[in-house]
Amino acid sequence: MNYAYPMDETWSTNEIIDVVNFFSLIEQAYEKGVRREDLLSLYRRFKEIVPSKSEEKQIFEEFKRSSGYSSYHVVKKARESDETLISMK
């Protein structure tokens, strides 16, 4: 786990915490699984912080290059799934 989370220097401390929590759930989805509702809730908060789709794609790509985890695929699976646990294993 030698990678950094994507950050924007214009974000407030609370926004940074919320973004880190979101990406932490992305990691957990790959490593052990997360509750679907928790993930979607933090994704909605992430979208409040990063409303631009193009900026979201850039941040997701930066995180994927750094960690190997695809935020897009986790969010897509959570949106399309009826399961309560989202796991990318």
CSV table of C-alpha atoms in Angstrom, one decimal:
chain,number,residue,atom,x,y,z
A,1,MET,CA,0.0,0.0,0.0
A,2,ASN,CA,2.6,2.5,-1.1
A,3,TYR,CA,0.4,5.0,-2.9
A,4,ALA,CA,-1.2,8.3,-2.2
A,5,TYR,CA,-4.8,9.3,-2.5
A,6,PRO,CA,-5.7,11.9,-5.1
A,7,MET,CA,-6.0,15.4,-3.5
A,8,ASP,CA,-6.9,18.9,-4.5
A,9,GLU,CA,-5.4,21.7,-2.5
A,10,THR,CA,-8.7,23.7,-2.7
A,11,TRP,CA,-10.6,21.0,-0.7
A,12,SER,CA,-11.4,21.7,2.9
A,13,THR,CA,-10.2,19.4,5.6
A,14,ASN,CA,-13.6,17.8,5.9
A,15,GLU,CA,-13.7,17.3,2.1
A,16,ILE,CA,-10.3,15.6,2.1
A,17,ILE,CA,-11.4,13.3,4.9
A,18,ASP,CA,-14.6,12.4,2.9
A,19,VAL,CA,-12.6,11.7,-0.3
A,20,VAL,CA,-10.0,9.6,1.6
A,21,ASN,CA,-12.9,7.6,3.2
A,22,PHE,CA,-14.4,7.0,-0.2
A,23,PHE,CA,-11.2,5.7,-1.7
A,24,SER,CA,-10.6,3.6,1.4
A,25,LEU,CA,-13.9,1.9,0.7
A,26,ILE,CA,-12.8,1.3,-2.9
A,27,GLU,CA,-9.7,-0.5,-1.5
A,28,GLN,CA,-11.9,-2.5,0.9
A,29,ALA,CA,-14.2,-3.5,-2.0
A,30,TYR,CA,-11.2,-5.2,-3.6
A,31,GLU,CA,-9.7,-6.6,-0.4
A,32,LYS,CA,-12.7,-7.9,1.6
A,33,GLY,CA,-16.0,-6.3,0.5
A,34,VAL,CA,-18.0,-3.3,1.6
A,35,ARG,CA,-21.6,-2.5,2.3
A,36,ARG,CA,-23.3,-1.2,-0.9
A,37,GLU,CA,-25.1,1.6,0.9
A,38,ASP,CA,-22.0,2.8,2.6
A,39,LEU,CA,-20.2,3.0,-0.7
A,40,LEU,CA,-23.0,4.7,-2.5
A,41,SER,CA,-23.4,7.2,0.3
A,42,LEU,CA,-19.7,8.1,0.2
A,43,TYR,CA,-19.8,8.3,-3.6
A,44,ARG,CA,-22.7,10.8,-3.4
A,45,ARG,CA,-20.6,12.9,-1.0
A,46,PHE,CA,-17.6,12.6,-3.4
A,47,LYS,CA,-19.8,13.9,-6.2
A,48,GLU,CA,-20.7,16.9,-4.0
A,49,ILE,CA,-17.0,17.6,-3.7
A,50,VAL,CA,-16.2,16.8,-7.3
A,51,PRO,CA,-19.3,17.5,-9.4
A,52,SER,CA,-17.5,17.6,-12.7
A,53,LYS,CA,-17.6,14.2,-14.6
A,54,SER,CA,-14.3,15.0,-16.3
A,55,GLU,CA,-12.6,15.8,-13.0
A,56,GLU,CA,-14.0,12.6,-11.5
A,57,LYS,CA,-12.5,10.6,-14.4
A,58,GLN,CA,-9.1,12.2,-13.9
A,59,ILE,CA,-9.2,11.6,-10.1
A,60,PHE,CA,-10.3,8.0,-10.6
A,61,GLU,CA,-7.6,7.4,-13.2
A,62,GLU,CA,-5.0,8.9,-10.9
A,63,PHE,CA,-6.1,6.6,-8.1
A,64,LYS,CA,-6.1,3.6,-10.5
A,65,ARG,CA,-2.6,4.3,-11.7
A,66,SER,CA,-1.4,4.6,-8.1
A,67,SER,CA,-3.2,1.7,-6.5
A,68,GLY,CA,-4.4,-0.6,-9.3
A,69,TYR,CA,-8.0,-0.3,-8.1
A,70,SER,CA,-10.7,0.8,-10.4
A,71,SER,CA,-13.1,3.2,-8.6
A,72,TYR,CA,-15.3,3.3,-11.7
A,73,HIS,CA,-15.9,-0.5,-11.7
A,74,VAL,CA,-16.6,-0.6,-8.0
A,75,VAL,CA,-19.2,2.3,-8.3
A,76,LYS,CA,-20.7,0.8,-11.4
A,77,LYS,CA,-21.1,-2.6,-9.7
A,78,ALA,CA,-22.7,-1.0,-6.6
A,79,ARG,CA,-25.1,1.0,-8.7
A,80,GLU,CA,-26.2,-2.0,-10.8
A,81,SER,CA,-26.3,-4.5,-8.0
A,82,ASP,CA,-29.0,-5.5,-5.5
A,83,GLU,CA,-26.5,-7.2,-3.3
A,84,THR,CA,-25.8,-5.7,0.1
A,85,LEU,CA,-22.1,-6.5,0.0
A,86,ILE,CA,-20.0,-5.3,-2.9
A,87,SER,CA,-16.8,-7.3,-3.4
A,88,MET,CA,-14.4,-7.1,-6.4
A,89,LYS,CA,-12.5,-10.3,-5.5
